[in-house]
Amino acid sequence: VVILVDGTSIRAHESGIDLMTSFVSLLSSLDADQDIMLFSVEEPYSSVAQFKGRDANVKQILNKINNKFVNVPDNRVGGIAEALTTTLSTLSKGFAASGSDVYLLVGKQSDKELDRLSRQLIPLAARYGKNGWAINGVSLSGSQEHVVNFLRSMADYSNGQLFDISTIVGLAQV
């Protein structure tokens, strides 16, 4: 499992960091043997955390993740594209078997930026799907329509899903 977090947009959301931390905690509790790597789209070449599901040190790991995103630098233009490209390269080098999941968490973003990114990234999302890797969009409470549409587009083209983690139903679907 790879989790990509747009730290700037998560931080701009009122409860974004708390929702992101809860989501990571939930994913880590689902499968003890799953490898989890979490990246900030602002720094996609170096992981924020790497751990196994149900890691005994999950509280310390979650604190590290939380601290990282509280202090994340401003988003660079194209951070999401760069992060998805880097992740595809990492997965292609043998990190993950077919059926592995990528979760993309995006909070608030400009509609023009996401419209451009959506068109630009459709072929990349399709490559994920062709290799059996799904990009699952993760939306926060009150996500803007263009954010949800972007996440849905990435999920649709890669055979992934869209999760709204602000609701019990959305969290249960994970």
PDB file of N, CA, C and O in Angstrom, residues 48-82:
ATOM      1  N   VAL A  48       7.693   9.535   4.105  1.00  0.00           N
ATOM      2  CA  VAL A  48       7.465  10.085   5.443  1.00  0.00           C
ATOM      3  C   VAL A  48       7.517   8.934   6.446  1.00  0.00           C
ATOM      4  O   VAL A  48       8.046   9.078   7.538  1.00  0.00           O
ATOM      5  N   ALA A  49       6.980   7.783   6.039  1.00  0.00           N
ATOM      6  CA  ALA A  49       6.965   6.612   6.921  1.00  0.00           C
ATOM      7  C   ALA A  49       6.856   5.341   6.093  1.00  0.00           C
ATOM      8  O   ALA A  49       6.193   5.330   5.053  1.00  0.00           O
ATOM      9  N   GLN A  50       7.519   4.297   6.564  1.00  0.00           N
ATOM     10  CA  GLN A  50       7.401   2.953   6.003  1.00  0.00           C
ATOM     11  C   GLN A  50       7.211   2.017   7.183  1.00  0.00           C
ATOM     12  O   GLN A  50       8.005   2.038   8.123  1.00  0.00           O
ATOM     13  N   PHE A  51       6.158   1.212   7.121  1.00  0.00           N
ATOM     14  CA  PHE A  51       5.893   0.312   8.243  1.00  0.00           C
ATOM     15  C   PHE A  51       4.982  -0.816   7.797  1.00  0.00           C
ATOM     16  O   PHE A  51       4.430  -0.798   6.699  1.00  0.00           O
ATOM     17  N   LYS A  52       4.849  -1.804   8.646  1.00  0.00           N
ATOM     18  CA  LYS A  52       3.952  -2.934   8.415  1.00  0.00           C
ATOM     19  C   LYS A  52       2.617  -2.635   9.093  1.00  0.00           C
ATOM     20  O   LYS A  52       2.575  -1.971  10.130  1.00  0.00           O
ATOM     21  N   GLY A  53       1.558  -3.181   8.516  1.00  0.00           N
ATOM     22  CA  GLY A  53       0.263  -3.070   9.170  1.00  0.00           C
ATOM     23  C   GLY A  53       0.337  -3.637  10.579  1.00  0.00           C
ATOM     24  O   GLY A  53       1.096  -4.570  10.841  1.00  0.00           O
ATOM     25  N   ARG A  54      -0.404  -3.057  11.467  1.00  0.00           N
ATOM     26  CA  ARG A  54      -0.449  -3.457  12.881  1.00  0.00           C
ATOM     27  C   ARG A  54       0.918  -3.382  13.558  1.00  0.00           C
ATOM     28  O   ARG A  54       1.210  -4.141  14.485  1.00  0.00           O
ATOM     29  N   ASP A  55       1.754  -2.483  13.099  1.00  0.00           N
ATOM     30  CA  ASP A  55       3.071  -2.278  13.700  1.00  0.00           C
ATOM     31  C   ASP A  55       2.895  -1.935  15.185  1.00  0.00           C
ATOM     32  O   ASP A  55       2.020  -1.152  15.553  1.00  0.00           O
ATOM     33  N   ALA A  56       3.736  -2.494  16.027  1.00  0.00           N
ATOM     34  CA  ALA A  56       3.647  -2.245  17.470  1.00  0.00           C
ATOM     35  C   ALA A  56       3.894  -0.774  17.800  1.00  0.00           C
ATOM     36  O   ALA A  56       3.434  -0.283  18.829  1.00  0.00           O
ATOM     37  N   ASN A  57       4.612  -0.072  16.939  1.00  0.00           N
ATOM     38  CA  ASN A  57       4.928   1.342  17.175  1.00  0.00           C
ATOM     39  C   ASN A  57       4.007   2.289  16.414  1.00  0.00           C
ATOM     40  O   ASN A  57       4.394   3.409  16.103  1.00  0.00           O
ATOM     41  N   VAL A  58       2.786   1.838  16.120  1.00  0.00           N
ATOM     42  CA  VAL A  58       1.899   2.636  15.276  1.00  0.00           C
ATOM     43  C   VAL A  58       1.633   4.024  15.860  1.00  0.00           C
ATOM     44  O   VAL A  58       1.549   5.004  15.109  1.00  0.00           O
ATOM     45  N   LYS A  59       1.537   4.150  17.169  1.00  0.00           N
ATOM     46  CA  LYS A  59       1.285   5.477  17.760  1.00  0.00           C
ATOM     47  C   LYS A  59       2.441   6.432  17.478  1.00  0.00           C
ATOM     48  O   LYS A  59       2.222   7.590  17.130  1.00  0.00           O
ATOM     49  N   GLN A  60       3.664   5.955  17.614  1.00  0.00           N
ATOM     50  CA  GLN A  60       4.819   6.797  17.316  1.00  0.00           C
ATOM     51  C   GLN A  60       4.878   7.140  15.824  1.00  0.00           C
ATOM     52  O   GLN A  60       5.219   8.260  15.449  1.00  0.00           O
ATOM     53  N   ILE A  61       4.541   6.165  14.988  1.00  0.00           N
ATOM     54  CA  ILE A  61       4.532   6.397  13.539  1.00  0.00           C
ATOM     55  C   ILE A  61       3.490   7.447  13.188  1.00  0.00           C
ATOM     56  O   ILE A  61       3.760   8.371  12.411  1.00  0.00           O
ATOM     57  N   LEU A  62       2.299   7.336  13.751  1.00  0.00           N
ATOM     58  CA  LEU A  62       1.238   8.313  13.484  1.00  0.00           C
ATOM     59  C   LEU A  62       1.628   9.704  13.979  1.00  0.00           C
ATOM     60  O   LEU A  62       1.323  10.709  13.320  1.00  0.00           O
ATOM     61  N   ASN A  63       2.312   9.781  15.117  1.00  0.00           N
ATOM     62  CA  ASN A  63       2.798  11.082  15.611  1.00  0.00           C
ATOM     63  C   ASN A  63       3.811  11.685  14.647  1.00  0.00           C
ATOM     64  O   ASN A  63       3.785  12.889  14.371  1.00  0.00           O
ATOM     65  N   LYS A  64       4.706  10.850  14.125  1.00  0.00           N
ATOM     66  CA  LYS A  64       5.695  11.320  13.150  1.00  0.00           C
ATOM     67  C   LYS A  64       5.000  11.844  11.900  1.00  0.00           C
ATOM     68  O   LYS A  64       5.352  12.908  11.377  1.00  0.00           O
ATOM     69  N   ILE A  65       4.013  11.091  11.419  1.00  0.00           N
ATOM     70  CA  ILE A  65       3.257  11.506  10.236  1.00  0.00           C
ATOM     71  C   ILE A  65       2.530  12.815  10.508  1.00  0.00           C
ATOM     72  O   ILE A  65       2.577  13.752   9.707  1.00  0.00           O
ATOM     73  N   ASN A  66       1.857  12.891  11.636  1.00  0.00           N
ATOM     74  CA  ASN A  66       1.125  14.104  12.004  1.00  0.00           C
ATOM     75  C   ASN A  66       2.056  15.314  12.061  1.00  0.00           C
ATOM     76  O   ASN A  66       1.761  16.371  11.497  1.00  0.00           O
ATOM     77  N   ASN A  67       3.200  15.151  12.714  1.00  0.00           N
ATOM     78  CA  ASN A  67       4.166  16.253  12.826  1.00  0.00           C
ATOM     79  C   ASN A  67       4.687  16.684  11.460  1.00  0.00           C
ATOM     80  O   ASN A  67       4.884  17.873  11.209  1.00  0.00           O
ATOM     81  N   LYS A  68       4.905  15.733  10.581  1.00  0.00           N
ATOM     82  CA  LYS A  68       5.387  16.050   9.239  1.00  0.00           C
ATOM     83  C   LYS A  68       4.392  16.945   8.502  1.00  0.00           C
ATOM     84  O   LYS A  68       4.772  17.933   7.879  1.00  0.00           O
ATOM     85  N   PHE A  69       3.121  16.615   8.592  1.00  0.00           N
ATOM     86  CA  PHE A  69       2.127  17.360   7.817  1.00  0.00           C
ATOM     87  C   PHE A  69       1.686  18.657   8.483  1.00  0.00           C
ATOM     88  O   PHE A  69       1.212  19.558   7.798  1.00  0.00           O
ATOM     89  N   VAL A  70       1.879  18.769   9.762  1.00  0.00           N
ATOM     90  CA  VAL A  70       1.628  20.056  10.415  1.00  0.00           C
ATOM     91  C   VAL A  70       2.641  21.078   9.902  1.00  0.00           C
ATOM     92  O   VAL A  70       2.334  22.251   9.733  1.00  0.00           O
ATOM     93  N   ASN A  71       3.852  20.613   9.618  1.00  0.00           N
ATOM     94  CA  ASN A  71       4.941  21.498   9.206  1.00  0.00           C
ATOM     95  C   ASN A  71       5.320  21.367   7.737  1.00  0.00           C
ATOM     96  O   ASN A  71       6.427  21.695   7.353  1.00  0.00           O
ATOM     97  N   VAL A  72       4.404  20.858   6.891  1.00  0.00           N
ATOM     98  CA  VAL A  72       4.717  20.625   5.479  1.00  0.00           C
ATOM     99  C   VAL A  72       4.986  21.950   4.760  1.00  0.00           C
ATOM    100  O   VAL A  72       4.355  22.954   5.052  1.00  0.00           O
ATOM    101  N   PRO A  73       5.957  21.970   3.849  1.00  0.00           N
ATOM    102  CA  PRO A  73       6.208  23.199   3.088  1.00  0.00           C
ATOM    103  C   PRO A  73       5.083  23.450   2.087  1.00  0.00           C
ATOM    104  O   PRO A  73       4.289  22.558   1.803  1.00  0.00           O
ATOM    105  N   ASP A  74       5.019  24.660   1.553  1.00  0.00           N
ATOM    106  CA  ASP A  74       3.998  24.983   0.561  1.00  0.00           C
ATOM    107  C   ASP A  74       4.116  24.047  -0.626  1.00  0.00           C
ATOM    108  O   ASP A  74       5.207  23.639  -1.021  1.00  0.00           O
ATOM    109  N   ASN A  75       2.959  23.738  -1.199  1.00  0.00           N
ATOM    110  CA  ASN A  75       2.887  22.832  -2.342  1.00  0.00           C
ATOM    111  C   ASN A  75       3.601  23.409  -3.551  1.00  0.00           C
ATOM    112  O   ASN A  75       3.496  24.583  -3.836  1.00  0.00           O
ATOM    113  N   ARG A  76       4.334  22.549  -4.243  1.00  0.00           N
ATOM    114  CA  ARG A  76       4.937  22.939  -5.510  1.00  0.00           C
ATOM    115  C   ARG A  76       3.951  22.612  -6.612  1.00  0.00           C
ATOM    116  O   ARG A  76       3.233  21.629  -6.543  1.00  0.00           O
ATOM    117  N   VAL A  77       3.934  23.408  -7.652  1.00  0.00           N
ATOM    118  CA  VAL A  77       3.072  23.122  -8.796  1.00  0.00           C
ATOM    119  C   VAL A  77       3.484  21.783  -9.384  1.00  0.00           C
ATOM    120  O   VAL A  77       4.666  21.514  -9.581  1.00  0.00           O
ATOM    121  N   GLY A  78       2.508  20.944  -9.668  1.00  0.00           N
ATOM    122  CA  GLY A  78       2.801  19.644 -10.257  1.00  0.00           C
ATOM    123  C   GLY A  78       3.188  18.590  -9.245  1.00  0.00           C
ATOM    124  O   GLY A  78       3.632  17.518  -9.635  1.00  0.00           O
ATOM    125  N   GLY A  79       3.059  18.858  -7.973  1.00  0.00           N
ATOM    126  CA  GLY A  79       3.426  17.892  -6.948  1.00  0.00           C
ATOM    127  C   GLY A  79       2.666  16.588  -7.054  1.00  0.00           C
ATOM    128  O   GLY A  79       3.235  15.520  -6.872  1.00  0.00           O
ATOM    129  N   ILE A  80       1.377  16.662  -7.356  1.00  0.00           N
ATOM    130  CA  ILE A  80       0.576  15.443  -7.466  1.00  0.00           C
ATOM    131  C   ILE A  80       1.054  14.623  -8.663  1.00  0.00           C
ATOM    132  O   ILE A  80       1.220  13.413  -8.574  1.00  0.00           O
ATOM    133  N   ALA A  81       1.287  15.290  -9.787  1.00  0.00           N
ATOM    134  CA  ALA A  81       1.759  14.584 -10.989  1.00  0.00           C
ATOM    135  C   ALA A  81       3.109  13.923 -10.734  1.00  0.00           C
ATOM    136  O   ALA A  81       3.325  12.762 -11.091  1.00  0.00           O
ATOM    137  N   GLU A  82       4.005  14.653 -10.125  1.00  0.00           N
ATOM    138  CA  GLU A  82       5.330  14.112  -9.829  1.00  0.00           C
ATOM    139  C   GLU A  82       5.234  12.927  -8.872  1.00  0.00           C
ATOM    140  O   GLU A  82       5.908  11.911  -9.053  1.00  0.00           O
TER     141      GLU A  82
END
